[in-house]
Amino acid sequence: MKPARPKRTRQRAAVKAVKPSLSPETLKEAQEIIGYRFKEPAQLERAFTHPSAIAPSGDTVKLSNQRLEFLGDRVLNLVIAERLIDRRQSDSEGDLAPRLNRLVKKGACAEAMRHLALQRFLLLSESEVASGGRDRESTLGDACEAVIAAIYQDGGLAAARKFIERAWAPQFENAPAETKDPKTLLQEWVQGQGHPLPEYIVTGRSGPDHAPVYEVEVRLPMGKAAATGPSKREAERHAAALMLRTLTGAQ
């Protein structure tokens, strides 16, 4: 009778039985595409492992990319926020927020995976593959966040930032140009005409505390315009836009 294997050996065999894997050659290819060589390639393999690929007897939390996804989302938000702060120094918080949201949403992460053609490395169950999981936005987005986290844990923030800059390059280049804030446009117009800067006065506030309505007047030597908004800033923007249309005849 063969001697029983040590407990630790049996545990390792059990893990292999419940989790699929990528060959060393495939992991090497994936790392070349990503542009980062892992000290621990198993981290990258885990990032590619969808929960569906773990057999019922396996530990989905430890073996799949779920926890990495949680961390990667935070790293991505930090890197994109840093990039926006650095490259859009004249933008206000209100201008930066929608740009950030567009670049960190699941669809943007999925697009980054498609840009580098990393979806073919995903480890999925047969039923998940059959149902289109390899191109599903949520699956790709989660895996992308997991890859970011794996790079971050293995190589630090600089390595993660380099990957994000590469994977998001088309989205950075094709980001829609947003028009300037109406207050900025009005200020530029009056300065160009040699007039003093606009003055904004809060003339009223109504509504409950959780849903206030502010009324603001913008005043210039040649006239004034009033508008309302859910915040002082929004009311000022609306008033500036109205004044600008009055002065320039723009629609």
PDB file of C-alpha atoms in Angstrom:
ATOM      1  CA  MET A   1       0.000   0.000   0.000  1.00  0.00           C
ATOM      2  CA  LYS A   2       1.311   3.437  -0.953  1.00  0.00           C
ATOM      3  CA  PRO A   3       2.081   5.754   1.969  1.00  0.00           C
ATOM      4  CA  ALA A   4      -0.373   8.651   2.438  1.00  0.00           C
ATOM      5  CA  ARG A   5       0.785  11.979   1.106  1.00  0.00           C
ATOM      6  CA  PRO A   6       1.553  14.708   3.648  1.00  0.00           C
ATOM      7  CA  LYS A   7      -1.403  16.959   4.435  1.00  0.00           C
ATOM      8  CA  ARG A   8       0.192  20.015   2.822  1.00  0.00           C
ATOM      9  CA  THR A   9       0.759  18.092  -0.419  1.00  0.00           C
ATOM     10  CA  ARG A  10      -2.867  16.997  -0.441  1.00  0.00           C
ATOM     11  CA  GLN A  11      -3.985  20.605   0.049  1.00  0.00           C
ATOM     12  CA  ARG A  12      -1.907  21.779  -2.901  1.00  0.00           C
ATOM     13  CA  ALA A  13      -3.372  19.038  -5.060  1.00  0.00           C
ATOM     14  CA  ALA A  14      -6.877  20.102  -4.005  1.00  0.00           C
ATOM     15  CA  VAL A  15      -6.212  23.689  -5.038  1.00  0.00           C
ATOM     16  CA  LYS A  16      -5.066  22.556  -8.471  1.00  0.00           C
ATOM     17  CA  ALA A  17      -8.222  20.524  -8.806  1.00  0.00           C
ATOM     18  CA  VAL A  18     -10.568  23.447  -8.255  1.00  0.00           C
ATOM     19  CA  LYS A  19      -8.723  26.223 -10.120  1.00  0.00           C
ATOM     20  CA  PRO A  20      -7.692  26.252 -13.801  1.00  0.00           C
ATOM     21  CA  SER A  21      -4.358  27.750 -14.708  1.00  0.00           C
ATOM     22  CA  LEU A  22      -2.411  29.414 -17.492  1.00  0.00           C
ATOM     23  CA  SER A  23       0.780  27.854 -18.811  1.00  0.00           C
ATOM     24  CA  PRO A  24       4.106  29.614 -18.103  1.00  0.00           C
ATOM     25  CA  GLU A  25       4.326  30.433 -21.813  1.00  0.00           C
ATOM     26  CA  THR A  26       0.867  32.017 -21.823  1.00  0.00           C
ATOM     27  CA  LEU A  27       1.629  34.037 -18.695  1.00  0.00           C
ATOM     28  CA  LYS A  28       4.855  35.236 -20.292  1.00  0.00           C
ATOM     29  CA  GLU A  29       2.950  36.370 -23.375  1.00  0.00           C
ATOM     30  CA  ALA A  30       0.383  38.205 -21.245  1.00  0.00           C
ATOM     31  CA  GLN A  31       3.138  40.001 -19.332  1.00  0.00           C
ATOM     32  CA  GLU A  32       4.773  41.134 -22.573  1.00  0.00           C
ATOM     33  CA  ILE A  33       1.479  42.642 -23.727  1.00  0.00           C
ATOM     34  CA  ILE A  34       0.873  44.297 -20.357  1.00  0.00           C
ATOM     35  CA  GLY A  35       4.410  45.691 -20.345  1.00  0.00           C
ATOM     36  CA  TYR A  36       5.317  44.484 -16.868  1.00  0.00           C
ATOM     37  CA  ARG A  37       7.247  41.382 -15.752  1.00  0.00           C
ATOM     38  CA  PHE A  38       5.841  39.958 -12.519  1.00  0.00           C
ATOM     39  CA  LYS A  39       8.025  38.750  -9.674  1.00  0.00           C
ATOM     40  CA  GLU A  40       5.105  36.474  -8.806  1.00  0.00           C
ATOM     41  CA  PRO A  41       3.256  35.533 -12.017  1.00  0.00           C
ATOM     42  CA  ALA A  42       0.632  33.752  -9.922  1.00  0.00           C
ATOM     43  CA  GLN A  43      -0.698  37.214  -9.051  1.00  0.00           C
ATOM     44  CA  LEU A  44      -1.452  37.886 -12.705  1.00  0.00           C
ATOM     45  CA  GLU A  45      -3.040  34.465 -13.136  1.00  0.00           C
ATOM     46  CA  ARG A  46      -5.342  35.211 -10.219  1.00  0.00           C
ATOM     47  CA  ALA A  47      -6.274  38.556 -11.795  1.00  0.00           C
ATOM     48  CA  PHE A  48      -7.441  36.674 -14.899  1.00  0.00           C
ATOM     49  CA  THR A  49      -9.467  34.141 -12.898  1.00  0.00           C
ATOM     50  CA  HIS A  50     -13.202  34.788 -13.000  1.00  0.00           C
ATOM     51  CA  PRO A  51     -15.234  33.408 -10.060  1.00  0.00           C
ATOM     52  CA  SER A  52     -17.039  31.063 -12.442  1.00  0.00           C
ATOM     53  CA  ALA A  53     -13.761  29.222 -13.097  1.00  0.00           C
ATOM     54  CA  ILE A  54     -13.517  28.056  -9.486  1.00  0.00           C
ATOM     55  CA  ALA A  55     -15.073  24.655  -8.833  1.00  0.00           C
ATOM     56  CA  PRO A  56     -17.801  24.499  -6.149  1.00  0.00           C
ATOM     57  CA  SER A  57     -15.350  22.965  -3.678  1.00  0.00           C
ATOM     58  CA  GLY A  58     -12.873  25.825  -4.125  1.00  0.00           C
ATOM     59  CA  ASP A  59     -12.447  29.066  -2.204  1.00  0.00           C
ATOM     60  CA  THR A  60     -13.736  31.679  -4.648  1.00  0.00           C
ATOM     61  CA  VAL A  61     -12.636  34.590  -2.455  1.00  0.00           C
ATOM     62  CA  LYS A  62      -9.006  33.460  -2.325  1.00  0.00           C
ATOM     63  CA  LEU A  63      -8.659  31.988  -5.793  1.00  0.00           C
ATOM     64  CA  SER A  64     -10.617  34.402  -8.027  1.00  0.00           C
ATOM     65  CA  ASN A  65     -10.018  38.048  -8.918  1.00  0.00           C
ATOM     66  CA  GLN A  66     -12.782  39.468  -6.697  1.00  0.00           C
ATOM     67  CA  ARG A  67     -10.586  40.962  -3.965  1.00  0.00           C
ATOM     68  CA  LEU A  68      -8.060  42.252  -6.490  1.00  0.00           C
ATOM     69  CA  GLU A  69     -10.898  43.979  -8.330  1.00  0.00           C
ATOM     70  CA  PHE A  70     -11.756  45.906  -5.146  1.00  0.00           C
ATOM     71  CA  LEU A  71      -8.183  47.173  -4.762  1.00  0.00           C
ATOM     72  CA  GLY A  72      -7.668  47.888  -8.447  1.00  0.00           C
ATOM     73  CA  ASP A  73     -10.695  50.164  -8.558  1.00  0.00           C
ATOM     74  CA  ARG A  74      -9.107  52.367  -5.876  1.00  0.00           C
ATOM     75  CA  VAL A  75      -5.706  52.432  -7.579  1.00  0.00           C
ATOM     76  CA  LEU A  76      -7.310  53.348 -10.906  1.00  0.00           C
ATOM     77  CA  ASN A  77      -9.259  56.222  -9.354  1.00  0.00           C
ATOM     78  CA  LEU A  78      -6.082  57.576  -7.762  1.00  0.00           C
ATOM     79  CA  VAL A  79      -4.013  57.392 -10.956  1.00  0.00           C
ATOM     80  CA  ILE A  80      -6.704  58.958 -13.151  1.00  0.00           C
ATOM     81  CA  ALA A  81      -7.355  61.694 -10.567  1.00  0.00           C
ATOM     82  CA  GLU A  82      -3.628  62.480 -10.412  1.00  0.00           C
ATOM     83  CA  ARG A  83      -3.464  62.643 -14.198  1.00  0.00           C
ATOM     84  CA  LEU A  84      -6.409  65.030 -14.425  1.00  0.00           C
ATOM     85  CA  ILE A  85      -5.033  67.274 -11.677  1.00  0.00           C
ATOM     86  CA  ASP A  86      -1.665  67.398 -13.433  1.00  0.00           C
ATOM     87  CA  ARG A  87      -2.912  67.968 -16.975  1.00  0.00           C
ATOM     88  CA  ARG A  88      -6.034  70.086 -16.428  1.00  0.00           C
ATOM     89  CA  GLN A  89      -4.773  72.642 -13.956  1.00  0.00           C
ATOM     90  CA  SER A  90      -7.381  75.278 -14.742  1.00  0.00           C
ATOM     91  CA  ASP A  91     -10.365  72.938 -14.223  1.00  0.00           C
ATOM     92  CA  SER A  92     -12.487  73.146 -11.089  1.00  0.00           C
ATOM     93  CA  GLU A  93     -13.601  70.145  -9.059  1.00  0.00           C
ATOM     94  CA  GLY A  94     -16.953  70.296 -10.828  1.00  0.00           C
ATOM     95  CA  ASP A  95     -15.212  70.090 -14.209  1.00  0.00           C
ATOM     96  CA  LEU A  96     -12.858  67.278 -13.180  1.00  0.00           C
ATOM     97  CA  ALA A  97     -15.464  64.985 -11.610  1.00  0.00           C
ATOM     98  CA  PRO A  98     -17.338  63.998 -14.814  1.00  0.00           C
ATOM     99  CA  ARG A  99     -14.055  63.399 -16.634  1.00  0.00           C
ATOM    100  CA  LEU A 100     -12.914  61.110 -13.815  1.00  0.00           C
ATOM    101  CA  ASN A 101     -16.206  59.226 -13.802  1.00  0.00           C
ATOM    102  CA  ARG A 102     -16.000  58.586 -17.546  1.00  0.00           C
ATOM    103  CA  LEU A 103     -12.491  57.172 -17.332  1.00  0.00           C
ATOM    104  CA  VAL A 104     -12.951  54.856 -14.337  1.00  0.00           C
ATOM    105  CA  LYS A 105     -16.364  53.357 -15.102  1.00  0.00           C
ATOM    106  CA  LYS A 106     -16.683  49.657 -15.975  1.00  0.00           C
ATOM    107  CA  GLY A 107     -17.057  50.397 -19.676  1.00  0.00           C
ATOM    108  CA  ALA A 108     -13.756  52.288 -19.735  1.00  0.00           C
ATOM    109  CA  CYS A 109     -12.006  49.389 -17.993  1.00  0.00           C
ATOM    110  CA  ALA A 110     -13.500  46.937 -20.477  1.00  0.00           C
ATOM    111  CA  GLU A 111     -12.333  49.120 -23.364  1.00  0.00           C
ATOM    112  CA  ALA A 112      -8.797  49.124 -21.908  1.00  0.00           C
ATOM    113  CA  MET A 113      -8.814  45.303 -21.856  1.00  0.00           C
ATOM    114  CA  ARG A 114     -10.007  45.185 -25.464  1.00  0.00           C
ATOM    115  CA  HIS A 115      -7.375  47.719 -26.534  1.00  0.00           C
ATOM    116  CA  LEU A 116      -4.615  45.354 -25.365  1.00  0.00           C
ATOM    117  CA  ALA A 117      -6.541  42.203 -26.406  1.00  0.00           C
ATOM    118  CA  LEU A 118      -6.227  40.752 -22.908  1.00  0.00           C
ATOM    119  CA  GLN A 119      -9.655  39.111 -22.875  1.00  0.00           C
ATOM    120  CA  ARG A 120      -8.263  35.924 -24.408  1.00  0.00           C
ATOM    121  CA  PHE A 121      -6.296  35.257 -21.219  1.00  0.00           C
ATOM    122  CA  LEU A 122      -9.360  35.184 -18.971  1.00  0.00           C
ATOM    123  CA  LEU A 123     -10.041  31.951 -17.105  1.00  0.00           C
ATOM    124  CA  LEU A 124     -13.789  31.305 -17.240  1.00  0.00           C
ATOM    125  CA  SER A 125     -16.119  28.365 -16.838  1.00  0.00           C
ATOM    126  CA  GLU A 126     -17.345  26.714 -20.033  1.00  0.00           C
ATOM    127  CA  SER A 127     -20.873  27.978 -19.408  1.00  0.00           C
ATOM    128  CA  GLU A 128     -19.577  31.520 -18.900  1.00  0.00           C
ATOM    129  CA  VAL A 129     -17.671  31.368 -22.168  1.00  0.00           C
ATOM    130  CA  ALA A 130     -20.719  29.972 -23.977  1.00  0.00           C
ATOM    131  CA  SER A 131     -22.875  32.849 -22.724  1.00  0.00           C
ATOM    132  CA  GLY A 132     -20.451  35.466 -24.070  1.00  0.00           C
ATOM    133  CA  GLY A 133     -18.587  36.114 -20.839  1.00  0.00           C
ATOM    134  CA  ARG A 134     -15.258  36.706 -22.550  1.00  0.00           C
ATOM    135  CA  ASP A 135     -16.595  39.917 -24.069  1.00  0.00           C
ATOM    136  CA  ARG A 136     -19.043  40.920 -21.337  1.00  0.00           C
ATOM    137  CA  GLU A 137     -18.401  44.469 -20.140  1.00  0.00           C
ATOM    138  CA  SER A 138     -18.695  43.678 -16.432  1.00  0.00           C
ATOM    139  CA  THR A 139     -16.378  40.665 -16.701  1.00  0.00           C
ATOM    140  CA  LEU A 140     -13.750  42.581 -18.662  1.00  0.00           C
ATOM    141  CA  GLY A 141     -14.029  45.598 -16.387  1.00  0.00           C
ATOM    142  CA  ASP A 142     -13.585  43.515 -13.246  1.00  0.00           C
ATOM    143  CA  ALA A 143     -10.597  41.702 -14.736  1.00  0.00           C
ATOM    144  CA  CYS A 144      -8.959  44.976 -15.761  1.00  0.00           C
ATOM    145  CA  GLU A 145      -9.254  46.348 -12.233  1.00  0.00           C
ATOM    146  CA  ALA A 146      -7.820  43.072 -10.930  1.00  0.00           C
ATOM    147  CA  VAL A 147      -4.831  43.316 -13.297  1.00  0.00           C
ATOM    148  CA  ILE A 148      -4.166  46.854 -12.057  1.00  0.00           C
ATOM    149  CA  ALA A 149      -4.234  45.614  -8.457  1.00  0.00           C
ATOM    150  CA  ALA A 150      -1.937  42.690  -9.258  1.00  0.00           C
ATOM    151  CA  ILE A 151       0.603  45.033 -10.853  1.00  0.00           C
ATOM    152  CA  TYR A 152       0.311  47.437  -7.916  1.00  0.00           C
ATOM    153  CA  GLN A 153       0.907  44.698  -5.337  1.00  0.00           C
ATOM    154  CA  ASP A 154       3.791  43.181  -7.283  1.00  0.00           C
ATOM    155  CA  GLY A 155       5.540  46.319  -8.508  1.00  0.00           C
ATOM    156  CA  GLY A 156       4.079  49.379  -6.812  1.00  0.00           C
ATOM    157  CA  LEU A 157       2.192  52.462  -7.937  1.00  0.00           C
ATOM    158  CA  ALA A 158       4.659  53.500 -10.653  1.00  0.00           C
ATOM    159  CA  ALA A 159       4.216  50.172 -12.445  1.00  0.00           C
ATOM    160  CA  ALA A 160       0.427  50.360 -12.153  1.00  0.00           C
ATOM    161  CA  ARG A 161       0.447  53.929 -13.468  1.00  0.00           C
ATOM    162  CA  LYS A 162       2.537  52.901 -16.486  1.00  0.00           C
ATOM    163  CA  PHE A 163       0.044  50.155 -17.354  1.00  0.00           C
ATOM    164  CA  ILE A 164      -2.938  52.502 -17.020  1.00  0.00           C
ATOM    165  CA  GLU A 165      -1.301  55.135 -19.228  1.00  0.00           C
ATOM    166  CA  ARG A 166      -0.767  52.476 -21.890  1.00  0.00           C
ATOM    167  CA  ALA A 167      -4.115  50.707 -21.628  1.00  0.00           C
ATOM    168  CA  TRP A 168      -6.122  53.946 -21.530  1.00  0.00           C
ATOM    169  CA  ALA A 169      -4.116  55.741 -24.249  1.00  0.00           C
ATOM    170  CA  PRO A 170      -6.903  55.738 -26.881  1.00  0.00           C
ATOM    171  CA  GLN A 171      -9.440  56.982 -24.353  1.00  0.00           C
ATOM    172  CA  PHE A 172      -7.121  59.771 -23.230  1.00  0.00           C
ATOM    173  CA  GLU A 173      -6.582  60.821 -26.841  1.00  0.00           C
ATOM    174  CA  ASN A 174     -10.251  60.665 -27.808  1.00  0.00           C
ATOM    175  CA  ALA A 175     -11.682  62.313 -24.705  1.00  0.00           C
ATOM    176  CA  PRO A 176     -14.432  64.726 -25.794  1.00  0.00           C
ATOM    177  CA  ALA A 177     -13.491  68.359 -25.660  1.00  0.00           C
ATOM    178  CA  GLU A 178     -15.722  70.131 -23.196  1.00  0.00           C
ATOM    179  CA  THR A 179     -16.767  73.748 -23.609  1.00  0.00           C
ATOM    180  CA  LYS A 180     -15.502  76.244 -21.106  1.00  0.00           C
ATOM    181  CA  ASP A 181     -17.532  77.141 -18.053  1.00  0.00           C
ATOM    182  CA  PRO A 182     -20.028  79.952 -18.880  1.00  0.00           C
ATOM    183  CA  LYS A 183     -18.501  82.084 -16.118  1.00  0.00           C
ATOM    184  CA  THR A 184     -15.084  81.775 -17.768  1.00  0.00           C
ATOM    185  CA  LEU A 185     -16.503  82.627 -21.182  1.00  0.00           C
ATOM    186  CA  LEU A 186     -18.325  85.676 -19.809  1.00  0.00           C
ATOM    187  CA  GLN A 187     -15.201  86.868 -18.002  1.00  0.00           C
ATOM    188  CA  GLU A 188     -13.119  86.520 -21.159  1.00  0.00           C
ATOM    189  CA  TRP A 189     -15.729  88.429 -23.172  1.00  0.00           C
ATOM    190  CA  VAL A 190     -15.993  91.387 -20.790  1.00  0.00           C
ATOM    191  CA  GLN A 191     -12.212  91.604 -20.443  1.00  0.00           C
ATOM    192  CA  GLY A 192     -11.901  91.610 -24.211  1.00  0.00           C
ATOM    193  CA  GLN A 193     -14.363  94.534 -24.324  1.00  0.00           C
ATOM    194  CA  GLY A 194     -12.479  96.429 -21.631  1.00  0.00           C
ATOM    195  CA  HIS A 195     -15.248  96.127 -19.020  1.00  0.00           C
ATOM    196  CA  PRO A 196     -14.832  95.330 -15.312  1.00  0.00           C
ATOM    197  CA  LEU A 197     -15.286  91.731 -14.163  1.00  0.00           C
ATOM    198  CA  PRO A 198     -18.817  90.425 -13.549  1.00  0.00           C
ATOM    199  CA  GLU A 199     -20.221  90.577 -10.021  1.00  0.00           C
ATOM    200  CA  TYR A 200     -22.355  87.685  -8.722  1.00  0.00           C
ATOM    201  CA  ILE A 201     -24.916  88.385  -5.994  1.00  0.00           C
ATOM    202  CA  VAL A 202     -27.107  85.796  -4.240  1.00  0.00           C
ATOM    203  CA  THR A 203     -30.550  87.399  -4.208  1.00  0.00           C
ATOM    204  CA  GLY A 204     -32.602  84.561  -2.770  1.00  0.00           C
ATOM    205  CA  ARG A 205     -32.795  81.034  -1.429  1.00  0.00           C
ATOM    206  CA  SER A 206     -35.828  78.787  -1.224  1.00  0.00           C
ATOM    207  CA  GLY A 207     -36.738  75.133  -0.845  1.00  0.00           C
ATOM    208  CA  PRO A 208     -35.919  72.616   1.911  1.00  0.00           C
ATOM    209  CA  ASP A 209     -32.384  72.100   3.197  1.00  0.00           C
ATOM    210  CA  HIS A 210     -31.973  68.850   1.280  1.00  0.00           C
ATOM    211  CA  ALA A 211     -33.046  70.449  -2.015  1.00  0.00           C
ATOM    212  CA  PRO A 212     -32.300  74.189  -1.940  1.00  0.00           C
ATOM    213  CA  VAL A 213     -32.830  76.566  -4.834  1.00  0.00           C
ATOM    214  CA  TYR A 214     -30.534  79.580  -5.118  1.00  0.00           C
ATOM    215  CA  GLU A 215     -31.231  82.721  -7.115  1.00  0.00           C
ATOM    216  CA  VAL A 216     -28.186  84.599  -8.321  1.00  0.00           C
ATOM    217  CA  GLU A 217     -27.791  87.837 -10.243  1.00  0.00           C
ATOM    218  CA  VAL A 218     -24.769  88.597 -12.411  1.00  0.00           C
ATOM    219  CA  ARG A 219     -24.173  92.333 -12.760  1.00  0.00           C
ATOM    220  CA  LEU A 220     -22.238  94.325 -15.349  1.00  0.00           C
ATOM    221  CA  PRO A 221     -22.240  98.042 -16.238  1.00  0.00           C
ATOM    222  CA  MET A 222     -24.386  97.290 -19.303  1.00  0.00           C
ATOM    223  CA  GLY A 223     -26.989  95.204 -17.501  1.00  0.00           C
ATOM    224  CA  LYS A 224     -27.735  92.201 -15.334  1.00  0.00           C
ATOM    225  CA  ALA A 225     -29.213  88.720 -15.573  1.00  0.00           C
ATOM    226  CA  ALA A 226     -30.728  86.418 -12.965  1.00  0.00           C
ATOM    227  CA  ALA A 227     -31.000  82.631 -12.810  1.00  0.00           C
ATOM    228  CA  THR A 228     -31.605  79.830 -10.329  1.00  0.00           C
ATOM    229  CA  GLY A 229     -29.843  76.558  -9.536  1.00  0.00           C
ATOM    230  CA  PRO A 230     -29.497  73.819  -6.898  1.00  0.00           C
ATOM    231  CA  SER A 231     -26.258  75.425  -5.681  1.00  0.00           C
ATOM    232  CA  LYS A 232     -24.700  78.869  -5.774  1.00  0.00           C
ATOM    233  CA  ARG A 233     -22.196  77.647  -8.353  1.00  0.00           C
ATOM    234  CA  GLU A 234     -24.863  76.279 -10.684  1.00  0.00           C
ATOM    235  CA  ALA A 235     -26.986  79.405 -10.344  1.00  0.00           C
ATOM    236  CA  GLU A 236     -23.941  81.536 -11.195  1.00  0.00           C
ATOM    237  CA  ARG A 237     -23.240  79.363 -14.258  1.00  0.00           C
ATOM    238  CA  HIS A 238     -26.815  79.717 -15.486  1.00  0.00           C
ATOM    239  CA  ALA A 239     -26.814  83.472 -14.902  1.00  0.00           C
ATOM    240  CA  ALA A 240     -23.503  83.848 -16.748  1.00  0.00           C
ATOM    241  CA  ALA A 241     -24.815  81.810 -19.698  1.00  0.00           C
ATOM    242  CA  LEU A 242     -27.941  83.981 -19.858  1.00  0.00           C
ATOM    243  CA  MET A 243     -25.923  87.190 -19.717  1.00  0.00           C
ATOM    244  CA  LEU A 244     -23.552  85.937 -22.399  1.00  0.00           C
ATOM    245  CA  ARG A 245     -26.455  85.133 -24.732  1.00  0.00           C
ATOM    246  CA  THR A 246     -27.897  88.598 -24.123  1.00  0.00           C
ATOM    247  CA  LEU A 247     -24.596  90.320 -24.875  1.00  0.00           C
ATOM    248  CA  THR A 248     -23.505  88.284 -27.883  1.00  0.00           C
ATOM    249  CA  GLY A 249     -26.792  87.100 -29.328  1.00  0.00           C
ATOM    250  CA  ALA A 250     -25.511  83.520 -29.205  1.00  0.00           C
ATOM    251  CA  GLN A 251     -28.070  80.717 -28.798  1.00  0.00           C
TER     252      GLN A 251
END
